[in-house]
Coordinates of N, CA, C and O in Angstrom, one line a residue:
M1 N -39.0 17.4 -19.9 CA -38.2 16.0 -20.0 C -36.8 16.6 -19.8 O -36.4 17.8 -20.7
S2 N -35.7 15.9 -19.4 CA -34.7 16.3 -18.9 C -33.7 16.0 -19.7 O -33.9 14.4 -19.9
T3 N -32.4 16.1 -19.7 CA -31.4 15.5 -20.3 C -30.5 15.0 -19.6 O -30.0 16.5 -18.7
A4 N -29.9 14.5 -19.9 CA -28.6 14.0 -19.2 C -27.4 14.9 -19.0 O -27.5 14.8 -20.3
K5 N -27.0 15.5 -18.2 CA -25.6 16.3 -18.3 C -24.4 15.3 -18.9 O -24.3 14.5 -18.7
P6 N -23.4 15.5 -20.2 CA -22.3 14.8 -20.4 C -21.6 14.5 -19.7 O -21.5 15.6 -18.9
I7 N -20.7 13.2 -19.0 CA -19.5 13.3 -17.7 C -18.7 14.2 -19.0 O -18.2 13.7 -20.0
H8 N -17.5 15.0 -18.6 CA -16.5 15.3 -18.5 C -15.4 14.3 -19.2 O -15.3 13.6 -18.1
P9 N -14.9 14.6 -20.2 CA -13.3 13.8 -20.3 C -12.4 13.1 -19.4 O -12.1 12.5 -19.3
A10 N -12.4 14.2 -18.4 CA -11.4 14.2 -17.2 C -11.8 12.9 -16.0 O -11.2 12.3 -15.9
I11 N -13.4 13.5 -16.4 CA -14.2 12.2 -15.6 C -13.9 11.2 -15.4 O -13.6 9.7 -14.9
L12 N -14.2 10.9 -16.8 CA -14.1 9.4 -17.5 C -12.7 9.2 -17.6 O -12.7 7.6 -17.9
G13 N -11.8 9.5 -17.8 CA -10.4 9.2 -17.6 C -10.1 8.5 -16.6 O -9.7 7.6 -16.4
C14 N -10.3 9.5 -15.1 CA -10.2 8.9 -14.1 C -10.8 7.6 -14.0 O -10.7 6.7 -12.8
E15 N -12.1 7.3 -14.2 CA -13.1 6.6 -14.2 C -12.2 4.9 -14.6 O -12.1 3.3 -14.4
N16 N -11.6 5.5 -16.1 CA -11.2 4.5 -16.6 C -10.0 3.8 -15.8 O -9.3 2.4 -15.9
A17 N -9.2 4.9 -15.3 CA -8.0 4.4 -14.5 C -8.0 3.3 -13.2 O -7.5 2.3 -12.9
L18 N -9.5 3.6 -12.5 CA -10.2 3.3 -11.5 C -10.6 1.9 -11.4 O -10.1 0.9 -11.2
D19 N -11.0 1.6 -12.9 CA -11.5 0.6 -13.7 C -10.1 -0.6 -13.7 O -10.4 -2.1 -13.8
R20 N -9.3 -0.2 -14.1 CA -7.9 -1.3 -14.8 C -7.4 -1.5 -12.8 O -7.5 -2.6 -13.1
C21 N -7.5 -0.5 -12.5 CA -7.2 -0.8 -10.7 C -8.1 -2.4 -10.2 O -7.2 -3.1 -9.8
E22 N -9.2 -1.7 -10.6 CA -9.9 -3.3 -9.8 C -10.3 -4.2 -10.5 O -9.9 -5.2 -10.7
F23 N -9.4 -4.1 -12.3 CA -9.3 -5.2 -12.7 C -7.7 -5.7 -12.1 O -8.1 -7.5 -12.5
L24 N -6.7 -5.0 -12.1 CA -6.1 -5.5 -11.6 C -6.3 -6.6 -10.2 O -5.7 -7.5 -10.1
L25 N -7.1 -5.9 -9.3 CA -7.5 -6.5 -7.8 C -8.0 -7.8 -8.1 O -7.8 -8.8 -7.0
D26 N -8.5 -7.6 -8.9 CA -9.5 -9.0 -9.3 C -8.9 -10.3 -9.7 O -9.5 -11.5 -9.0
R27 N -7.9 -10.0 -10.1 CA -7.0 -11.2 -10.2 C -5.6 -11.3 -9.5 O -4.5 -12.5 -10.0
I28 N -5.1 -10.6 -8.5 CA -4.4 -11.4 -7.7 C -5.0 -11.5 -6.0 O -5.8 -11.1 -5.7
P29 N -4.3 -12.5 -5.8 CA -4.9 -12.2 -4.4 C -4.0 -11.1 -3.7 O -2.8 -10.7 -3.9
E30 N -4.1 -11.1 -1.8 CA -4.1 -10.4 -1.3 C -2.3 -10.4 -1.1 O -1.6 -9.6 -0.6
S31 N -2.1 -11.9 -1.0 CA -0.1 -12.1 -0.8 C 0.3 -11.2 -1.5 O 1.8 -10.7 -1.3
M32 N 0.2 -11.2 -3.1 CA 0.6 -10.7 -4.2 C 0.5 -9.2 -3.5 O 1.6 -8.3 -4.4
Y33 N -0.5 -8.4 -3.5 CA -1.2 -7.3 -3.9 C 0.4 -6.6 -2.4 O 0.6 -5.5 -2.4
T34 N 0.5 -7.3 -1.5 CA 1.4 -7.1 -0.4 C 2.8 -7.2 -0.5 O 3.7 -6.7 0.4
L35 N 3.7 -8.2 -1.0 CA 4.3 -8.4 -1.5 C 5.7 -7.2 -2.1 O 5.5 -6.8 -2.9
E36 N 6.6 -7.2 -1.0 CA 7.6 -6.5 -1.2 C 9.7 -7.5 -1.7 O 9.3 -8.7 -0.4
E37 N 9.5 -7.5 -3.0 CA 11.0 -7.9 -2.8 C 11.6 -7.4 -2.9 O 11.8 -6.3 -4.0
G38 N 12.7 -7.6 -2.8 CA 14.6 -7.0 -2.9 C 14.4 -4.9 -2.6 O 13.3 -4.6 -1.5
N39 N 14.4 -4.5 -3.6 CA 14.3 -3.1 -3.7 C 13.0 -2.2 -4.1 O 12.9 -1.0 -4.3
H40 N 12.4 -3.4 -4.6 CA 10.4 -3.2 -4.9 C 9.7 -2.9 -4.2 O 9.1 -4.1 -3.0
D41 N 8.4 -2.1 -4.1 CA 8.0 -1.3 -2.9 C 6.7 -2.6 -3.5 O 6.7 -2.7 -4.8
S42 N 5.7 -2.6 -2.5 CA 4.5 -3.8 -2.8 C 3.5 -2.9 -4.2 O 3.7 -1.7 -4.5
L43 N 3.0 -4.3 -5.1 CA 2.1 -3.1 -5.6 C 0.6 -2.1 -4.9 O 0.5 -1.3 -5.1
G44 N 0.7 -2.7 -4.0 CA -0.3 -2.2 -2.9 C 0.0 -0.8 -2.2 O -0.6 0.3 -2.0
R45 N 1.6 -0.6 -2.4 CA 1.8 0.5 -2.0 C 2.2 1.6 -3.3 O 1.6 2.9 -2.7
H46 N 2.3 0.9 -4.2 CA 2.0 1.6 -4.8 C 1.1 2.7 -5.6 O 0.7 3.4 -6.3
L47 N 0.0 1.1 -5.5 CA -1.4 1.8 -6.2 C -2.0 2.5 -5.0 O -2.6 3.4 -5.1
R48 N -1.9 2.5 -3.3 CA -1.8 3.6 -2.4 C -1.6 4.5 -2.7 O -2.4 6.3 -2.9
H49 N -0.4 5.3 -3.1 CA -0.2 6.7 -4.0 C -0.4 7.1 -4.9 O -1.0 7.9 -4.4
G50 N -0.8 6.1 -5.7 CA -1.9 7.0 -6.5 C -3.6 7.4 -6.0 O -4.0 8.3 -7.0
I51 N -4.0 5.8 -5.5 CA -5.4 6.0 -4.9 C -5.7 7.6 -4.1 O -6.7 8.7 -4.6
E52 N -4.2 8.2 -3.4 CA -4.4 9.2 -2.4 C -4.3 10.1 -3.1 O -4.9 11.4 -2.8
H53 N -3.8 9.7 -4.6 CA -4.1 12.3 -5.5 C -5.2 12.4 -5.5 O -5.5 13.1 -5.8
F54 N -6.2 11.3 -6.0 CA -7.5 11.1 -6.4 C -7.9 11.9 -4.7 O -8.8 12.5 -5.1
T55 N -8.2 11.3 -3.5 CA -8.4 11.3 -2.8 C -8.4 13.5 -2.2 O -8.8 14.4 -2.0
C56 N -7.1 12.8 -2.2 CA -6.1 14.7 -2.3 C -6.9 15.8 -3.3 O -6.9 16.7 -2.8
F57 N -7.1 15.1 -4.4 CA -8.3 16.0 -5.3 C -9.2 16.3 -4.9 O -10.1 17.7 -5.0
L58 N -9.8 15.4 -4.6 CA -11.2 15.5 -4.4 C -11.6 16.8 -3.1 O -12.9 17.1 -2.9
D59 N -10.4 16.3 -1.7 CA -10.9 16.6 -0.7 C -10.7 18.6 -0.5 O -11.5 19.5 0.3
G60 N -9.6 18.8 -2.2 CA -9.2 19.9 -2.0 C -10.1 20.9 -2.7 O -10.6 22.0 -3.0
L61 N -11.2 20.4 -3.9 CA -12.1 20.7 -4.5 C -13.3 22.0 -3.8 O -13.5 22.8 -4.3
D62 N -13.3 21.5 -2.0 CA -14.1 22.7 -1.7 C -14.1 24.0 -1.3 O -14.2 24.8 -1.3
S63 N -12.4 23.3 -1.0 CA -11.8 24.8 -0.5 C -10.5 25.5 -1.5 O -10.1 26.4 -1.4
G64 N -10.6 24.4 -2.8 CA -10.0 25.6 -3.7 C -8.5 25.1 -3.7 O -7.6 26.0 -4.9
V65 N -8.3 24.6 -2.8 CA -6.5 23.9 -2.6 C -6.5 22.6 -2.3 O -7.0 21.9 -1.5
I66 N -5.8 22.3 -3.3 CA -5.4 20.9 -3.9 C -4.0 20.6 -3.2 O -2.8 21.2 -3.7
D67 N -3.7 19.9 -2.0 CA -2.2 19.5 -1.6 C -2.0 17.9 -1.8 O -2.8 17.3 -0.8
Y68 N -1.1 17.9 -2.8 CA -1.0 16.4 -3.0 C 0.0 15.8 -1.8 O 0.3 14.7 -1.8
D69 N 1.1 16.9 -1.2 CA 2.1 16.3 -0.4 C 1.0 16.4 1.2 O 1.8 15.7 2.2
Q70 N -0.1 16.1 1.6 CA -1.1 16.7 2.5 C -1.4 15.1 2.6 O -2.8 14.6 3.1
R71 N -1.1 13.6 1.4 CA -2.1 12.5 1.4 C -2.0 12.4 3.3 O -1.2 11.6 4.3
S72 N -2.6 11.2 3.1 CA -3.1 10.5 4.9 C -1.9 9.3 4.7 O -1.9 8.7 5.9
R73 N -1.6 8.5 3.7 CA -0.7 7.4 3.3 C -1.6 6.2 4.3 O -0.7 6.2 5.2
D74 N -2.4 5.8 3.8 CA -2.8 5.5 4.7 C -2.7 3.9 4.4 O -2.7 3.1 3.8
V75 N -1.4 3.0 5.8 CA -1.5 1.7 5.4 C -2.2 0.8 4.8 O -2.0 -0.3 4.0
L76 N -3.3 0.6 5.7 CA -4.4 0.0 5.5 C -5.1 -0.3 4.0 O -5.0 -1.2 3.1
I77 N -4.4 1.0 3.1 CA -4.7 1.0 1.8 C -3.9 0.0 1.0 O -4.2 -0.7 0.0
E78 N -3.3 -0.3 1.5 CA -2.0 -0.5 1.3 C -1.6 -2.1 1.1 O -0.9 -3.3 0.5
T79 N -2.4 -2.9 2.1 CA -2.2 -4.2 2.6 C -3.7 -4.5 2.8 O -3.7 -5.8 2.2
S80 N -4.7 -3.9 2.3 CA -6.1 -5.0 2.7 C -6.8 -4.4 0.6 O -7.0 -3.2 0.7
I81 N -7.0 -5.2 0.2 CA -7.8 -5.5 -0.9 C -9.1 -5.0 -0.3 O -9.4 -3.6 -1.6
P82 N -10.1 -4.9 0.1 CA -11.4 -4.8 0.8 C -11.6 -3.5 1.1 O -12.2 -2.7 0.5
K83 N -10.0 -3.0 1.3 CA -10.1 -1.0 2.1 C -9.7 -0.2 0.9 O -10.7 0.8 0.3
V84 N -8.7 -0.8 0.0 CA -8.6 -0.4 -1.6 C -9.9 0.2 -2.4 O -10.6 0.6 -3.1
R85 N -10.6 -1.7 -2.0 CA -12.1 -1.3 -3.2 C -13.0 -0.2 -2.3 O -13.9 0.7 -2.9
E86 N -13.5 -0.3 -0.7 CA -13.8 0.6 -1.2 C -13.4 2.7 -1.0 O -14.1 2.8 -1.2
T87 N -12.3 2.7 -0.6 CA -12.1 3.7 -1.3 C -12.1 4.1 -2.8 O -12.2 5.4 -2.7
I88 N -11.4 2.9 -3.5 CA -11.8 3.1 -5.1 C -13.8 3.1 -5.6 O -14.2 4.5 -6.3
S89 N -14.0 3.3 -4.4 CA -15.6 3.4 -4.4 C -16.3 4.6 -4.1 O -17.1 5.1 -4.9
D90 N -15.6 4.9 -2.9 CA -16.2 6.6 -2.8 C -15.4 6.9 -3.4 O -15.9 8.7 -3.6
I91 N -14.3 7.3 -3.9 CA -13.5 8.2 -5.4 C -14.7 7.9 -6.5 O -15.0 9.7 -7.3
R92 N -15.3 7.3 -6.7 CA -15.8 7.1 -7.8 C -17.2 7.8 -7.8 O -17.6 8.3 -8.5
S93 N -18.4 7.6 -6.1 CA -18.8 8.3 -5.8 C -18.4 10.5 -6.1 O -19.3 11.2 -5.9
G94 N -17.3 10.1 -6.1 CA -17.1 12.0 -5.3 C -16.8 12.4 -6.7 O -16.8 13.3 -6.7
L95 N -16.5 11.6 -7.8 CA -15.6 12.2 -9.0 C -17.6 12.5 -10.0 O -17.5 13.8 -10.1
R96 N -18.3 11.7 -9.2 CA -20.1 12.0 -10.0 C -20.4 13.0 -9.5 O -21.9 13.4 -9.7
G97 N -20.2 13.0 -7.8 CA -20.9 14.0 -7.1 C -21.3 15.4 -7.3 O -21.8 16.1 -7.6

């Protein structure tokens, strides 16, 4: 009988942050996600910025080089709630992989 390997607290912290993102996404319309007012960027742009740090981290694990300046800056993540949900799901898979 094998026992499950405990999940590292850092992974749990990342998953908690992603849970909070999804909690927010569940409660706002896409029009609010993309809204920019005055000098303030949209919620989507802020969320994309953070989400891409997760993807840079995961992408750099194999090579041992994590470069946060090489974010893709995928506009679809900041304008489409379904796309950001898909990206969050991919990140979750990567964290547990």
